XYZ file of N, CA and C in Angstrom:
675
model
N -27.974 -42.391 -103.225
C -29.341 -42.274 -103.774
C -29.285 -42.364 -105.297
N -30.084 -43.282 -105.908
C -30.131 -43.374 -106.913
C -31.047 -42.030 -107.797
N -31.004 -42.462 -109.070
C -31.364 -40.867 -110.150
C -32.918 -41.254 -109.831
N -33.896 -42.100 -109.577
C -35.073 -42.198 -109.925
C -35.418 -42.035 -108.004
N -34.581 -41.570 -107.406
C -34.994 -41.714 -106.227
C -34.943 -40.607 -105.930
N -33.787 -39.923 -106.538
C -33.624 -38.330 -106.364
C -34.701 -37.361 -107.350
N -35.204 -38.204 -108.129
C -36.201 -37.334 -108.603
C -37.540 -37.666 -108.250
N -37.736 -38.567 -107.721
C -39.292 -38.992 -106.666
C -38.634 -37.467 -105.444
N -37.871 -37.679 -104.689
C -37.307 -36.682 -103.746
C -37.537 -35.230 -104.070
N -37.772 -35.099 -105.381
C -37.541 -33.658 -105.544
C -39.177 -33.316 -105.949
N -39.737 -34.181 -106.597
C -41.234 -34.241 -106.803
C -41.997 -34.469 -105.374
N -41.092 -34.829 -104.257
C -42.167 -34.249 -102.645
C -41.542 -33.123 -102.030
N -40.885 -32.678 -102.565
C -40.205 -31.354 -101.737
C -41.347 -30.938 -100.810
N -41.084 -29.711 -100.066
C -42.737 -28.941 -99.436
C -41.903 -28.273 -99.383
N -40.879 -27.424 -99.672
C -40.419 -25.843 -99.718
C -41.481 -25.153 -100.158
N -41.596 -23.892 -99.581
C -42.329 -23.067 -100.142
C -41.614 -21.314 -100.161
N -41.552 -21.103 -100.987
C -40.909 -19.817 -101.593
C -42.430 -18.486 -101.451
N -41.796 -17.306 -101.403
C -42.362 -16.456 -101.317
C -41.531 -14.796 -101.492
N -41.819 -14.325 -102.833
C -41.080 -13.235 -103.278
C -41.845 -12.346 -103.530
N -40.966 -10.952 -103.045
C -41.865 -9.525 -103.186
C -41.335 -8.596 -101.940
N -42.423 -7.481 -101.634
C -41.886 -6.539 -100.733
C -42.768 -6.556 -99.363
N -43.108 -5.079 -99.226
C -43.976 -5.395 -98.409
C -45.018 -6.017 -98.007
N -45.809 -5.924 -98.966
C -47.007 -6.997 -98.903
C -46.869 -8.488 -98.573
N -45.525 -8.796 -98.854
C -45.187 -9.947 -98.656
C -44.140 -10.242 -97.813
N -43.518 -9.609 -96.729
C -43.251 -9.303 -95.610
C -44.350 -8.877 -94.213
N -45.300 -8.497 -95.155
C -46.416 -8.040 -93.922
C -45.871 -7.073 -93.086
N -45.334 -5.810 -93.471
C -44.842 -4.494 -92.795
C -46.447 -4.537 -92.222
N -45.726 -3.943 -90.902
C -46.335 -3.574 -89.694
C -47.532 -4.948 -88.924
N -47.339 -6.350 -89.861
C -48.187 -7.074 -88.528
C -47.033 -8.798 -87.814
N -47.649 -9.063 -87.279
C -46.809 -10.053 -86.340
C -46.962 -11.150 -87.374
N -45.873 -12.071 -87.457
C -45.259 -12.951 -88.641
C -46.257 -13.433 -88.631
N -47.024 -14.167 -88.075
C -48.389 -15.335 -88.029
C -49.192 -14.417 -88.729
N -49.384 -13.005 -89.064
C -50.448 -12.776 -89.753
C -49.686 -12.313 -91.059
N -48.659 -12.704 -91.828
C -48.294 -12.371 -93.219
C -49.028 -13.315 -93.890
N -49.293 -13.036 -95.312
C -50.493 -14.390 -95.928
C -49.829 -15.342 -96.184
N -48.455 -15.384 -96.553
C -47.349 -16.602 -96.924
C -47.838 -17.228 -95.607
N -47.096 -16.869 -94.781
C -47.882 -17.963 -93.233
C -49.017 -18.334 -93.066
N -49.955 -17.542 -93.214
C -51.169 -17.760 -93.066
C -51.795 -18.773 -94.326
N -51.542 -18.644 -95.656
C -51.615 -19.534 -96.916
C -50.929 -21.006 -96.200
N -49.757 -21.058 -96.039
C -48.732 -22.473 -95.608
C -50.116 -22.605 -94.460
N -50.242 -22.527 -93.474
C -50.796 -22.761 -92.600
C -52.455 -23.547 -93.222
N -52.968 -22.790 -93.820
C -54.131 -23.467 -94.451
C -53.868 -24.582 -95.384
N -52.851 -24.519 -95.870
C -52.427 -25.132 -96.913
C -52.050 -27.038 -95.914
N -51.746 -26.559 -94.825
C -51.282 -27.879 -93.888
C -52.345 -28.605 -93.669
N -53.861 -28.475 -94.121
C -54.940 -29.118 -93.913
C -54.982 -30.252 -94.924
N -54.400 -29.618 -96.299
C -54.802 -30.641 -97.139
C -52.905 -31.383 -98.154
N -51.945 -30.708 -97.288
C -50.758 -30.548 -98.140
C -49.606 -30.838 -96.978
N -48.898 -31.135 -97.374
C -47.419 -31.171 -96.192
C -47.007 -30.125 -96.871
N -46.326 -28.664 -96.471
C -46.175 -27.700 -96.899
C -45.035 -27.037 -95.317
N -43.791 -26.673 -95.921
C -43.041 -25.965 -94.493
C -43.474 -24.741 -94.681
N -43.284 -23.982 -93.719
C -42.993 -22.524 -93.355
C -42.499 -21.782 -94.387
N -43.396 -20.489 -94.853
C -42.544 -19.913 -96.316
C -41.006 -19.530 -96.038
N -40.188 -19.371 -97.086
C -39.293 -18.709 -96.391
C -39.399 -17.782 -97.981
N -38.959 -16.370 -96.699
C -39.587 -14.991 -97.365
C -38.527 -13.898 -97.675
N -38.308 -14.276 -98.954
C -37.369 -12.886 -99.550
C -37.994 -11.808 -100.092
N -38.211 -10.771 -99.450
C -39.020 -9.681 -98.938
C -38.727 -8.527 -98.222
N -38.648 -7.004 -98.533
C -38.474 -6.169 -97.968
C -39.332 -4.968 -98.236
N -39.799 -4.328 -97.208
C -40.551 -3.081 -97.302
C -39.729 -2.188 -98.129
N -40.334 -1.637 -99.544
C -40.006 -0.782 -100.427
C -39.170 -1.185 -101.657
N -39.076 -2.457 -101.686
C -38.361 -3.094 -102.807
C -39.129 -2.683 -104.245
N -38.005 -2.423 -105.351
C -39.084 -2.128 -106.734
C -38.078 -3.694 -107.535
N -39.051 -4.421 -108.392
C -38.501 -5.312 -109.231
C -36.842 -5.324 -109.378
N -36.083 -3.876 -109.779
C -34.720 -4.268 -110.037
C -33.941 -4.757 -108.465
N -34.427 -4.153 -107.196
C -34.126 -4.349 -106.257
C -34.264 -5.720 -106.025
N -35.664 -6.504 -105.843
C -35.981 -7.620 -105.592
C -34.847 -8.637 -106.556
N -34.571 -8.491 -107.285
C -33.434 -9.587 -108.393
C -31.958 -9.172 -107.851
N -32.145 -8.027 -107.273
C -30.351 -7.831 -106.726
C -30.441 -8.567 -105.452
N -31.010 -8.625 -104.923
C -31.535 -9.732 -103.547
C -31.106 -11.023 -104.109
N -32.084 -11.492 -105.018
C -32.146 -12.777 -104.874
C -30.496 -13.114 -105.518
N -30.295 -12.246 -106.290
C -28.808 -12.301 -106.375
C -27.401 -13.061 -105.568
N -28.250 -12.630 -104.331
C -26.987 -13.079 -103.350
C -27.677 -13.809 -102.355
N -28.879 -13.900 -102.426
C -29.679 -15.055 -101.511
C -29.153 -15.908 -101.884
N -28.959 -17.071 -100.930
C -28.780 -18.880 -101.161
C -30.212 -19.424 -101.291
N -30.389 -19.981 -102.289
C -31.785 -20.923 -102.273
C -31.370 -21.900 -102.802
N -32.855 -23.082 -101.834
C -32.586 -24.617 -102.021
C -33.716 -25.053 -102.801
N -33.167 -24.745 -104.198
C -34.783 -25.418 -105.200
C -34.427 -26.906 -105.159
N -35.660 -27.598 -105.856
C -36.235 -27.154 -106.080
C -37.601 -26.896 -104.980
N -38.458 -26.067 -105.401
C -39.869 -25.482 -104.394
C -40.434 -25.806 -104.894
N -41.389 -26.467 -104.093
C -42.732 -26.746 -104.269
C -43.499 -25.628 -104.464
N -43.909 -24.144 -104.198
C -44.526 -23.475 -104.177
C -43.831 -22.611 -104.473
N -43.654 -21.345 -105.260
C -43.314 -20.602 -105.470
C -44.132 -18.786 -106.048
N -44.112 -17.621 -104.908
C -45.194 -16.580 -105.756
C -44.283 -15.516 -105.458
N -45.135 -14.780 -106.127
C -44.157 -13.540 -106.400
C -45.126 -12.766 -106.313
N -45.090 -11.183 -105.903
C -46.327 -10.234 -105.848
C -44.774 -9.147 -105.727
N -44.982 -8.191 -106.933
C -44.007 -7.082 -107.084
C -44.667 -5.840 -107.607
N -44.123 -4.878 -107.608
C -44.563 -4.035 -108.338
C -44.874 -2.529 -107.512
N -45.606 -2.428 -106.638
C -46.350 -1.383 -106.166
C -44.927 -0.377 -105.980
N -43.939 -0.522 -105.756
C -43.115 0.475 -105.407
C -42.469 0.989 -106.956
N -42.496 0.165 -107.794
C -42.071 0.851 -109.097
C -43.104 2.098 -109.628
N -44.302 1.441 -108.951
C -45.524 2.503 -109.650
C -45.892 3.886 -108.622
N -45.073 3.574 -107.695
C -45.257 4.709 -106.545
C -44.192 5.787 -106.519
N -43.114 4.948 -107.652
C -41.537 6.030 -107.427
C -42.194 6.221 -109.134
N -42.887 6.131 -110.398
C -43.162 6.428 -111.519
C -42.353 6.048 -112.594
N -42.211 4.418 -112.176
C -41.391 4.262 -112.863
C -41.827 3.886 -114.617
N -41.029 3.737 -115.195
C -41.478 2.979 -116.616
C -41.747 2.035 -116.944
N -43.383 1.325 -117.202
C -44.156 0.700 -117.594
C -43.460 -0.941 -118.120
N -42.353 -0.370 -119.326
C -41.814 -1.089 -119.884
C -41.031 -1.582 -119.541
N -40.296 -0.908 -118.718
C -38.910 -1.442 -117.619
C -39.262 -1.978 -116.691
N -40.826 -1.864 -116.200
C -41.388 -2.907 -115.216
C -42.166 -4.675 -115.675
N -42.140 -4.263 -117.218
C -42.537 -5.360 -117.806
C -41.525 -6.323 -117.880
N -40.171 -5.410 -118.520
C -38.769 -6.591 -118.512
C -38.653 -7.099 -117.593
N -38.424 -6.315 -116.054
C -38.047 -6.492 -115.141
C -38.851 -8.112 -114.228
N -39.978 -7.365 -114.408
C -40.932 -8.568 -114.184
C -40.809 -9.922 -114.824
N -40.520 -10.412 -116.211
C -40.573 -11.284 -117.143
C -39.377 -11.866 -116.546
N -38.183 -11.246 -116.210
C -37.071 -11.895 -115.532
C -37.319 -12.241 -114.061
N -37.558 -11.937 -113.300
C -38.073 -12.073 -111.947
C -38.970 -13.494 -112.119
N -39.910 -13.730 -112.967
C -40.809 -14.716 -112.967
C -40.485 -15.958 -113.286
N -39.334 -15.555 -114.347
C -38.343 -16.603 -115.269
C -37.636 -17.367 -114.138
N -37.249 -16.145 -113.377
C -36.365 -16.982 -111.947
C -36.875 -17.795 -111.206
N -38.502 -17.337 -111.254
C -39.210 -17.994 -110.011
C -39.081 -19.545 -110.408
N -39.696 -19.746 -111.637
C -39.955 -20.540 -112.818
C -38.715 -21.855 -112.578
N -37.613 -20.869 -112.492
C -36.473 -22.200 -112.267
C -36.298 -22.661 -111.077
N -36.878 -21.734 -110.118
C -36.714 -22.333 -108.350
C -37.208 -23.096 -108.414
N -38.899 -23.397 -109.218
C -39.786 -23.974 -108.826
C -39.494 -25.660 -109.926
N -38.255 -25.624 -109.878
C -37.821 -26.922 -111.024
C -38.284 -26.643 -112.032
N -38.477 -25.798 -112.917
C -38.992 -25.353 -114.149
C -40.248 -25.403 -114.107
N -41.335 -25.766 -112.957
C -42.625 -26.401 -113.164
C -43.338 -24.881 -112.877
N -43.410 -24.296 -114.280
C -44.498 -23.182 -114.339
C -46.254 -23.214 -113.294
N -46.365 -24.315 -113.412
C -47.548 -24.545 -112.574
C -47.431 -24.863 -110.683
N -46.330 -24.874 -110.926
C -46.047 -24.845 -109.400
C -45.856 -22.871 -109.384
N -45.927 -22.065 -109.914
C -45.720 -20.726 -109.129
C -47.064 -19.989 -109.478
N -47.034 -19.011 -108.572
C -48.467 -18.025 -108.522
C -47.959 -16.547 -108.564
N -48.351 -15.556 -109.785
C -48.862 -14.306 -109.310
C -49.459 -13.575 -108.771
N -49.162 -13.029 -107.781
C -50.408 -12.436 -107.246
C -50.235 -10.905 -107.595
N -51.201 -10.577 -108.251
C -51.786 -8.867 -108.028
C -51.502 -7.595 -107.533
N -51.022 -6.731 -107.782
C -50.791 -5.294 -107.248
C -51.986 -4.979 -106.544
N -52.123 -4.627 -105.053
C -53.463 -4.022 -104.468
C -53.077 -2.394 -104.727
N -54.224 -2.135 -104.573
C -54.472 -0.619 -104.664
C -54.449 0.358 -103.219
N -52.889 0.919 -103.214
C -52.731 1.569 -102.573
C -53.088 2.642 -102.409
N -53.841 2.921 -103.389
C -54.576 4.341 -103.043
C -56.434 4.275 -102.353
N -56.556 3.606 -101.898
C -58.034 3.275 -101.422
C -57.940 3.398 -99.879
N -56.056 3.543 -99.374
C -56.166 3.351 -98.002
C -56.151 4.872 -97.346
N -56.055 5.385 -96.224
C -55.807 6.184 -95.310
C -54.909 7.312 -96.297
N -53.718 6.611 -95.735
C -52.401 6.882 -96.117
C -52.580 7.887 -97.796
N -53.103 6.928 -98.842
C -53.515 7.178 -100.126
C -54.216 8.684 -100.486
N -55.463 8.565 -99.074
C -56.784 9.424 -99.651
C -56.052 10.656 -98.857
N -54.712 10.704 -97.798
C -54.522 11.745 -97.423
C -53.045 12.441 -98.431
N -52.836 11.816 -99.234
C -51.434 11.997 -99.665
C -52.161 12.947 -100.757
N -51.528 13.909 -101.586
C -51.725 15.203 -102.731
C -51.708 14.077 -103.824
N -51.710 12.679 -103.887
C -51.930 12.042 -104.848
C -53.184 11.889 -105.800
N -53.377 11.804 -107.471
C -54.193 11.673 -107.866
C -54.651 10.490 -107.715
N -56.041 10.233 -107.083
C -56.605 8.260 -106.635
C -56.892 7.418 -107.934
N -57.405 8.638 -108.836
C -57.669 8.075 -110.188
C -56.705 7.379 -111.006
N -55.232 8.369 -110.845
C -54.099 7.729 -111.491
C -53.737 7.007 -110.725
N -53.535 6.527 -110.030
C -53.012 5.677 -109.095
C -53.548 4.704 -109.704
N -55.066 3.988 -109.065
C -56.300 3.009 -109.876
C -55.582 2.901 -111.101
N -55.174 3.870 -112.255
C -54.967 3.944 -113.699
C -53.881 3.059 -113.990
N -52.481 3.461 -113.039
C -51.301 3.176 -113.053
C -51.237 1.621 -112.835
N -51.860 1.444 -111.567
C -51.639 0.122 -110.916
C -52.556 -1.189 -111.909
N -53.659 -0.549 -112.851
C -54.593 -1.458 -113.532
C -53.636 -1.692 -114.647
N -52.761 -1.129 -115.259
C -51.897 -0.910 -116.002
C -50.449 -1.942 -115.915
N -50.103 -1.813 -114.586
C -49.149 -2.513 -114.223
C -49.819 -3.979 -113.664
N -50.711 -4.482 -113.621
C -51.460 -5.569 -113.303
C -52.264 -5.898 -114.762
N -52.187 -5.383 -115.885
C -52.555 -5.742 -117.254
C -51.001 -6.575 -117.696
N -50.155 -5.928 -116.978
C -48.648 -6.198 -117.535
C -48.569 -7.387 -117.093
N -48.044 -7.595 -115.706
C -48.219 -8.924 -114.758
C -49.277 -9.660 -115.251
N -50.060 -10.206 -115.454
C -51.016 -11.031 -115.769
C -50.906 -11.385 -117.285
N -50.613 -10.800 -118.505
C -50.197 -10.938 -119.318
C -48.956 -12.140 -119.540
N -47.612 -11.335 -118.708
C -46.941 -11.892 -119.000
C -46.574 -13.300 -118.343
N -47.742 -13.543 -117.118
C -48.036 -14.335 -116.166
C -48.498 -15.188 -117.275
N -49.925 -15.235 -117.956
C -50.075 -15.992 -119.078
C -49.269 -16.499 -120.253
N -48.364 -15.780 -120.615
C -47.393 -16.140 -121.758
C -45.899 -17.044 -121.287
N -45.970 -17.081 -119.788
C -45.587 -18.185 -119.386
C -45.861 -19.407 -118.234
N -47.626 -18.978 -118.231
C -48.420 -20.732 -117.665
C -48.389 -20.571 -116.665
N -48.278 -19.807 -115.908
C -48.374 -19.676 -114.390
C -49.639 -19.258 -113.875
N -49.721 -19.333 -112.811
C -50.974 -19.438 -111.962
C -51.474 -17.879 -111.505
N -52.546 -17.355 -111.530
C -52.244 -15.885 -111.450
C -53.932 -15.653 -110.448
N -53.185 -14.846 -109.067
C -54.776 -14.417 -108.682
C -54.675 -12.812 -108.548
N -56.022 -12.835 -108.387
C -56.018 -11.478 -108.549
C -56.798 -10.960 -106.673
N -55.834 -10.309 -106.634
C -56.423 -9.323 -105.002
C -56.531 -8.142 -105.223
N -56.105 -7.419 -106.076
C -56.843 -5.799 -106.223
C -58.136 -5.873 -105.981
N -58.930 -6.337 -106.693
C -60.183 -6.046 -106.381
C -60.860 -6.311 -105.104
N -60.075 -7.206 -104.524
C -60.168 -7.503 -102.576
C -59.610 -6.149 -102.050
N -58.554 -5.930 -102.463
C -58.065 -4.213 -101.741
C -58.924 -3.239 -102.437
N -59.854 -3.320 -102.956
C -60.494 -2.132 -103.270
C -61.896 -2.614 -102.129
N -62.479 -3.277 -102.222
C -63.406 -3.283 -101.415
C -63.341 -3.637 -99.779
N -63.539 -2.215 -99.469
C -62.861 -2.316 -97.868
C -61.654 -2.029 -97.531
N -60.777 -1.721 -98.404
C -59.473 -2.250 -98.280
C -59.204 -0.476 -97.478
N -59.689 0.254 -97.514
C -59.364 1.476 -96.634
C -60.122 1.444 -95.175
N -60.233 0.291 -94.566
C -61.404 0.266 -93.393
C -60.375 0.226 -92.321
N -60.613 1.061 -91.361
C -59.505 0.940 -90.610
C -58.643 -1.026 -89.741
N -59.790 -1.259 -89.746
C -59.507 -2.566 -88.984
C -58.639 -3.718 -90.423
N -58.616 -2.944 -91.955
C -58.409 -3.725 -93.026
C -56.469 -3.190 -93.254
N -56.435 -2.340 -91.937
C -55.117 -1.489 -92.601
C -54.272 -1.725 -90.668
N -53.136 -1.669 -90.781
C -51.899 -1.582 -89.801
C -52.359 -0.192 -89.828
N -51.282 0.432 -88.533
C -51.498 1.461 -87.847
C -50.727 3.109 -89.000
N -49.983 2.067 -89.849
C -49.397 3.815 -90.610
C -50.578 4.053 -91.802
N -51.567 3.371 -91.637
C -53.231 3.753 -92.445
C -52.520 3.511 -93.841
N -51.492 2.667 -94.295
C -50.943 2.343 -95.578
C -51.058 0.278 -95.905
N -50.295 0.124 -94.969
C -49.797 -1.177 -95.337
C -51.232 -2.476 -95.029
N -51.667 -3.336 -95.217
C -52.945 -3.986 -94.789
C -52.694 -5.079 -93.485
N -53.573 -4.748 -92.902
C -53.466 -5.807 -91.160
C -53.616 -7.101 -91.671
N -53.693 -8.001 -90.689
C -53.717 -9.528 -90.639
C -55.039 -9.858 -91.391
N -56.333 -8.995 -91.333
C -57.495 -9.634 -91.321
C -57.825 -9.613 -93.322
N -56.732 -8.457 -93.770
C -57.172 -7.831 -94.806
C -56.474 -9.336 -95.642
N -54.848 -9.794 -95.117
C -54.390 -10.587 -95.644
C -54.836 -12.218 -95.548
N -55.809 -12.330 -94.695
C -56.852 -13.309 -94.592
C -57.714 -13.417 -95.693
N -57.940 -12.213 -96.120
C -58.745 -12.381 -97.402
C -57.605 -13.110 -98.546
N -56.665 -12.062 -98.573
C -55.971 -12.465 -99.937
C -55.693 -14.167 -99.745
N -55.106 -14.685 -98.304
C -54.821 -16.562 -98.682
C -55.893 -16.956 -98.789
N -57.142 -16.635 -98.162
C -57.947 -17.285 -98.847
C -58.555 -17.327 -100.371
N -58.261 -16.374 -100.746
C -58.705 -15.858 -102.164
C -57.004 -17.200 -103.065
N -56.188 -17.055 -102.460
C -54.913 -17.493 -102.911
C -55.452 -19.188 -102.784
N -55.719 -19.751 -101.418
C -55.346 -20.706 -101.306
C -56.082 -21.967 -102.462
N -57.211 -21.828 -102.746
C -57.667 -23.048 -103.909
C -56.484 -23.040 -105.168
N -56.092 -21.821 -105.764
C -55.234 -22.022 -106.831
C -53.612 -22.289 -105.969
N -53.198 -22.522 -104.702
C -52.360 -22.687 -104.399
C -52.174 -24.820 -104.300
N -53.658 -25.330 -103.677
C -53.675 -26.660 -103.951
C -53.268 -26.726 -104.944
N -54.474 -26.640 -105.497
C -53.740 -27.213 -107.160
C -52.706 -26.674 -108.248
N -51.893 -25.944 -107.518
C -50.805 -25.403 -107.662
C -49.473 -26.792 -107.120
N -49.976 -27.290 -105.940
C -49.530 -28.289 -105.224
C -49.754 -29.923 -105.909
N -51.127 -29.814 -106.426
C -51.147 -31.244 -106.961
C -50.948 -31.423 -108.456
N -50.997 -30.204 -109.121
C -50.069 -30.584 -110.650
C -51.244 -31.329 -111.143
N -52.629 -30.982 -110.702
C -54.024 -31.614 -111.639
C -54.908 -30.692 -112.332
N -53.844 -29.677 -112.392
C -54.806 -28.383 -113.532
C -53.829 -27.800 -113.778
N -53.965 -27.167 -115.138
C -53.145 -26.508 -115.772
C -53.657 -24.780 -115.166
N -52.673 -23.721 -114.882
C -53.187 -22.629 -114.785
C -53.969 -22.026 -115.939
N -54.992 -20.875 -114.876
C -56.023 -20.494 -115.927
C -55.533 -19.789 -117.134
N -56.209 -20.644 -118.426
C -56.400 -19.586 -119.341
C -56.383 -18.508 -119.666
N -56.905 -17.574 -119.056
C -56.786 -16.362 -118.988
C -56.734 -15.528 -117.771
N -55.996 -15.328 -117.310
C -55.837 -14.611 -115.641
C -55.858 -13.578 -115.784
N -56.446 -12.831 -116.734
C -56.251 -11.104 -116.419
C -57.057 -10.378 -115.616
N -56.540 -9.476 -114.558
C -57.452 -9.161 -113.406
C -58.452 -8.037 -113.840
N -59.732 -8.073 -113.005
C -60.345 -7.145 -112.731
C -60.224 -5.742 -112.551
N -60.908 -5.687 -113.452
C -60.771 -4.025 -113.213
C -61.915 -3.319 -111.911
């Protein structure tokens, strides 16, 4: 294969990458309803797009997720590449700043899976774990929680902007409804199939054109408060 053939080849890839923890494992629902699947799946209407493949574990915090990918084998470059981290750094209290580094490297990585093409990867959003079951029964303050997580999603989105990437925001989808029982799996914590229906759809328009490289990511992605 020649050099101009191998790089037409690498400009149709359809890998699709998908990094993070639970949320992005889909603890507690059946694989067809994680949003990586469910996103690829919508995404097959208008995209040749494979099956995510998902480096992901329930309870991972940022330094964890990079010791993973550490020893994962991956085949960049990806066509798609997202990352959604965080909620477990802000649930064990961790430091703000050490979640900012941590993050900036994590993204950097994504960044090179994705052949350096910043516009091929997506942030997605910290949801608000305190709006669910699980949340409103725990001795936790809901306010700090909301405080913490708006905080750590000022961070992410920031630094999501300062290097061109694509950034959506689903907190504000997990706040509305997002404690309804039919919006949550059975440990009244983690979100069911229907809740993560929202998020690909909320995902999937910036995931096209994430795919066709005919918009630059937004300007300003900083989420909702």
């Amino acid at each position: 294969m020649g050099i101009a053939a191998a790089v037409a080849a690498q400009d149709h890839t359809t890998r699709f990458l998908a990094l993070g923890d639970s949320y992005t494992i889909g603890e507690g629902v059946a694989e067809s309803g994680r949003w990586p699947v469910q996103l690829a799946a919508a995404l097959r209407a208008t995209h040749k797009i494979d099956p995510p493949e998902i480096v992901a574990r329930t309870g991972w915090t940022t330094d964890e997720l990079a010791a993973a990918m550490a020893h994962h084998t991956f085949h960049p470059p990806y066509a798609l590449v997202t990352l959604l981290i965080g909620v477990n750094n802000q649930y064990r209290g961790r430091d703000l700043q050490n979640y900012r580094d941590q993050f900036r490297a994590l993204l950097n990585r994504a960044i090179e899976l994705a052949g350096g093409k910043a516009q091929r990867v997506i942030v997605v959003s910290i949801p608000d774990w305190g709006v669910t079951r699980f949340g409103r029964e725990s001795d936790r303050d809901l306010a700090q929680i909301a405080r913490e997580l708006d905080a750590y999603n000022a961070a992410n989105a920031q630094i999501s902007q300062m290097l061109h990437v694509h950034y959506v925001d689903v907190t504000g989808i997990s706040r509305d409804g997002g404690g309804d029982a039919d919006m949550l799996v059975d440990d009244g914590l983690h979100p069911s199939a229907a809740m993560y229906r929202r998020w690909s759809e909320a995902i999937l328009p910036v995931a096209q054109r994430a795919l066709s490289d005919k918009s630059a990511p937004s300007p300003n992605p900083l989420p909702r408060r």
